[in-house]
N, CA and C of each residue as an Amber inpcrd file, in Angstrom:
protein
   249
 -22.8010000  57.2600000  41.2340000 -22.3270000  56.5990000  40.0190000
 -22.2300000  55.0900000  40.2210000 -21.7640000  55.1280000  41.2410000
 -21.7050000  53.2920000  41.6860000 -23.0300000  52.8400000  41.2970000
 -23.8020000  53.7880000  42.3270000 -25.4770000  53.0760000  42.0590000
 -25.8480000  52.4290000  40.5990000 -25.6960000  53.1840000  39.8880000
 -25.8640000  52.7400000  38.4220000 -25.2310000  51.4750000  38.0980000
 -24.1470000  51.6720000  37.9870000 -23.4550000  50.5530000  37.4820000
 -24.0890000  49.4690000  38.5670000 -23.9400000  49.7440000  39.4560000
 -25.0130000  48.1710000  40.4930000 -26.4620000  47.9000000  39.3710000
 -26.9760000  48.8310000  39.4500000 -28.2660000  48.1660000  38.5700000
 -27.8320000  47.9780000  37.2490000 -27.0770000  48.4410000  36.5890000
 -27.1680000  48.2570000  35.2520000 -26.2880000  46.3480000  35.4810000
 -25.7180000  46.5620000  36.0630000 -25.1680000  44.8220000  36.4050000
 -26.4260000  43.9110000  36.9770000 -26.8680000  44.4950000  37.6800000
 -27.9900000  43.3200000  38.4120000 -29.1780000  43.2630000  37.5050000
 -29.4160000  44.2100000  36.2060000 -30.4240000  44.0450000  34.8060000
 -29.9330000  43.1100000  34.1490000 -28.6660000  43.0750000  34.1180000
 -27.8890000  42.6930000  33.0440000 -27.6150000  40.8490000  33.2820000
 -27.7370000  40.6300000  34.6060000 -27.6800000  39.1470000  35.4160000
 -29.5500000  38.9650000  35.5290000 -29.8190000  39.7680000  35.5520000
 -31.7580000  39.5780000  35.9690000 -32.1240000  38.8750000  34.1750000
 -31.4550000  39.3520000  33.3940000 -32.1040000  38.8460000  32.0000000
 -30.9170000  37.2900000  31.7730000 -29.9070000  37.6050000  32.4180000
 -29.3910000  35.8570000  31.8060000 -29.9980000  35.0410000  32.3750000
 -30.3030000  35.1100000  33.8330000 -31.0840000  34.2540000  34.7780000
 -31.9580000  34.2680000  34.0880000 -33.0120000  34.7680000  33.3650000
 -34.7350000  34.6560000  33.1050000 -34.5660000  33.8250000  31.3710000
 -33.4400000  34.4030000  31.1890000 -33.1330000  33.1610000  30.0090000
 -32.8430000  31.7280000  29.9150000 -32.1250000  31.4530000  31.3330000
 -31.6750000  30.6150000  31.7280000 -32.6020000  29.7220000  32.0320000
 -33.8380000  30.2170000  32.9980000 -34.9490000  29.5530000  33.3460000
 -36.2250000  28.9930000  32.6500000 -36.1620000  29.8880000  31.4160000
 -36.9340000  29.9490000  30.5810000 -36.4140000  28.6220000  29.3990000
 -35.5390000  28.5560000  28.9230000 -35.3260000  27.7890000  27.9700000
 -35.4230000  26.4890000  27.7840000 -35.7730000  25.6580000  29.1330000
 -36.3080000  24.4690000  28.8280000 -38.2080000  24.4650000  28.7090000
 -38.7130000  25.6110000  28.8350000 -39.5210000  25.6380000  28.6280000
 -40.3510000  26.3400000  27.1380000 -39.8090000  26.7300000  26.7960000
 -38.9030000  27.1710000  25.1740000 -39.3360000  25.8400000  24.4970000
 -37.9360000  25.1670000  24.5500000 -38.0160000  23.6930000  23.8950000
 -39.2340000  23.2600000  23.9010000 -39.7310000  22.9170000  24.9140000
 -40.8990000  22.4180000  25.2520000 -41.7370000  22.7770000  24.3810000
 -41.9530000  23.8940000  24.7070000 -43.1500000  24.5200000  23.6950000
 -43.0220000  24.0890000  22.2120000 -41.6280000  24.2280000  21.6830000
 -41.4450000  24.4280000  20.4300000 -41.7560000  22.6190000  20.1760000
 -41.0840000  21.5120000  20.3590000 -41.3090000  20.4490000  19.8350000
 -43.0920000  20.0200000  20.1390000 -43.1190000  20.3920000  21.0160000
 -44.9650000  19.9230000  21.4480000 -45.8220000  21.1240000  19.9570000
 -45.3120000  21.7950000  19.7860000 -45.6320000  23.1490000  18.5330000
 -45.8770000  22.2730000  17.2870000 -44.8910000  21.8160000  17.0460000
 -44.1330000  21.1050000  15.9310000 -44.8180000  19.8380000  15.9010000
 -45.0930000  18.5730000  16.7410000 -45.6410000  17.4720000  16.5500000
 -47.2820000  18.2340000  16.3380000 -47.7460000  19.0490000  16.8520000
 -49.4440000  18.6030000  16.9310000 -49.6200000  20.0080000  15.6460000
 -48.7370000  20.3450000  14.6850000 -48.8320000  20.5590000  13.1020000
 -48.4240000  19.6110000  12.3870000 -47.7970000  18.8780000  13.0530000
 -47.7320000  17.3560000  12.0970000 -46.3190000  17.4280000  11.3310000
 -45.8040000  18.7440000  12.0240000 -43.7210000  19.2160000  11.1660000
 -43.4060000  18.3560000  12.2000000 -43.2210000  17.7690000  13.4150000
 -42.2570000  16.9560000  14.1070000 -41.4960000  16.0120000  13.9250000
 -40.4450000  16.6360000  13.7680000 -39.0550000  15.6850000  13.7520000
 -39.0690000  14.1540000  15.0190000 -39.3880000  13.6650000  14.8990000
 -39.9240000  12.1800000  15.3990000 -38.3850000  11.9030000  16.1430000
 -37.4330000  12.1070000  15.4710000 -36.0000000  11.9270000  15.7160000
 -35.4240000  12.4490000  17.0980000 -36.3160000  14.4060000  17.1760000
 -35.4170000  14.6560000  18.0030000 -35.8770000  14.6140000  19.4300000
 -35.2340000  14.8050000  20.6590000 -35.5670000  14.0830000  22.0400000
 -34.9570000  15.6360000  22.2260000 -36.2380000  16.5700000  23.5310000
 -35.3560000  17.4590000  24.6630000 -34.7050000  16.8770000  25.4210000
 -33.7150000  17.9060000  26.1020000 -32.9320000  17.4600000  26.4730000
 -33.2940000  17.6300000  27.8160000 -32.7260000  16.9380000  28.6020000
 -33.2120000  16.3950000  30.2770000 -32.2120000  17.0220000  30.9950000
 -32.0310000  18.3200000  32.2850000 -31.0050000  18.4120000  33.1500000
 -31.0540000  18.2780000  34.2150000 -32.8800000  17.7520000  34.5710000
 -32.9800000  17.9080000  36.0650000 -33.6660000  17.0870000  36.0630000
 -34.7600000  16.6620000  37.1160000 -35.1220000  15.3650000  37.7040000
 -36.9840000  16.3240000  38.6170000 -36.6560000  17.7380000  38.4290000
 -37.6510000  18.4940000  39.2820000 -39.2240000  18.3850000  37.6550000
 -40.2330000  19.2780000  38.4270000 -41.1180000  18.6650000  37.6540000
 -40.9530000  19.0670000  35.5470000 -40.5470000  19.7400000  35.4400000
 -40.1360000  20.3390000  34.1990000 -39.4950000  18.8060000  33.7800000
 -38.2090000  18.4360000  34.1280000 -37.6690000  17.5890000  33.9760000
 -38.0370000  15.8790000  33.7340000 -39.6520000  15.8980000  34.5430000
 -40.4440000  14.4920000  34.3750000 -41.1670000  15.2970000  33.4090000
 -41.6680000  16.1360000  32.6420000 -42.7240000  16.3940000  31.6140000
 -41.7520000  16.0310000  30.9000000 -40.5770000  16.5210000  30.7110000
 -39.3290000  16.2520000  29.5460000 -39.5920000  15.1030000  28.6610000
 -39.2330000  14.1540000  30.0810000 -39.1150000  12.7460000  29.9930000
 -40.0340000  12.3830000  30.0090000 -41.6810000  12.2140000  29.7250000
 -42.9650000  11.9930000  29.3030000 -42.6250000  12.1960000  28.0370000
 -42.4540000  13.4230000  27.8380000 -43.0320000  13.9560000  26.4000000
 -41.7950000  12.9830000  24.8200000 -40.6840000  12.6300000  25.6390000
 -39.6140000  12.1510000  24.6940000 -40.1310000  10.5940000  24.8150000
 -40.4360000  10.0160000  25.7310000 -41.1330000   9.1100000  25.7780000
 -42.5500000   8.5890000  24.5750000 -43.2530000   9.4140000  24.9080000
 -44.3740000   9.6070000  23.5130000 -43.9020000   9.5160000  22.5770000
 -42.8220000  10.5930000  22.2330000 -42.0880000  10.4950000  20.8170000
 -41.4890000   9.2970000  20.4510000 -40.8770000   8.6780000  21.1600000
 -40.1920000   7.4770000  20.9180000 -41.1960000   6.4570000  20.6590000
 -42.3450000   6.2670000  21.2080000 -43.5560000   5.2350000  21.0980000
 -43.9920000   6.0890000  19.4910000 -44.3100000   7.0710000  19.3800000
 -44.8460000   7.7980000  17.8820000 -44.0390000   7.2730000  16.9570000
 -42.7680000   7.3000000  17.3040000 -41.5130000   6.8160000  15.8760000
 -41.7240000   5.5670000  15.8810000 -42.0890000   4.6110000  16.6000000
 -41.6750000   3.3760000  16.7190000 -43.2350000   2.7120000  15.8970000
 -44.0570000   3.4790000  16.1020000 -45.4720000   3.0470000  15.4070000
 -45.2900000   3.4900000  13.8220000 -45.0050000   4.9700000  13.5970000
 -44.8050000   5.2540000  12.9750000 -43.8930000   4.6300000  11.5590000
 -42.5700000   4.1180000  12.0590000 -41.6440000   2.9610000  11.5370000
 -42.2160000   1.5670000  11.0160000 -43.5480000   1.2510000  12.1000000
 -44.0330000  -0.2790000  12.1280000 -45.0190000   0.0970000  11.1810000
 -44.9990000   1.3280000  10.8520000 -46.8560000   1.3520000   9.9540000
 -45.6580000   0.7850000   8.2460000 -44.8650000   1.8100000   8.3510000
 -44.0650000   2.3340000   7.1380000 -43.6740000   0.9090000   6.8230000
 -43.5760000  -0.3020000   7.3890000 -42.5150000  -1.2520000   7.2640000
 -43.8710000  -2.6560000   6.2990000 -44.9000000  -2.1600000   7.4880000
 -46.1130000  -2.7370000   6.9240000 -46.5390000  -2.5230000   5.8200000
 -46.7640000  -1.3660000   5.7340000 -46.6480000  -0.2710000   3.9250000
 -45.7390000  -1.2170000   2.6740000 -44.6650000  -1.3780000   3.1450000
 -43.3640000  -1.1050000   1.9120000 -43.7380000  -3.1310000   1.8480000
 -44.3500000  -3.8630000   3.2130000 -44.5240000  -5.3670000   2.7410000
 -45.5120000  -5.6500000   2.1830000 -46.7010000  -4.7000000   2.1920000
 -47.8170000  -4.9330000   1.3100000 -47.9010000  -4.5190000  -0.1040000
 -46.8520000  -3.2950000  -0.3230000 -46.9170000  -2.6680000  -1.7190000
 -45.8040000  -4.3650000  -2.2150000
């Protein structure tokens, strides 16, 4: 009976861990999803917890975004002085 309850606990920690690991790569997917259909929120930045390689794509990819908004802003500004 023990046995069980050992695995049904170590399933039960095996799926928070794989959630855990998974979810900055989640994000990832989803905003990189979102800009190259052209829905990207320009605004929003993933969020950064580590410094390992996941963590420098992070910070690439929020990087881009911030250069995209900032062109993006300079086109719009150009727009609204020519109309």
């Amino acid at each position: 009976f023990a046995l069980v309850i050992s695995g049904i606990i170590i399933i039960a920690l095996s799926i928070v861990a794989v959630n855990i690991a998974f979810k900055p790569i989640v994000s990832l997917r989803n905003i990189v999803t979102d800009l190259s259909q052209g829905n990207g929120d320009l605004t929003r930045r993933l969020e950064i917890d580590t410094q390992d390689d996941l963590g420098k794509i992070a910070t690439g990819i929020n990087l881009f975004i911030e250069k995209l908004q900032i062109m993006m802003l300079g086109t719009r500004l150009v727009q609204e002085v020519a109309d």
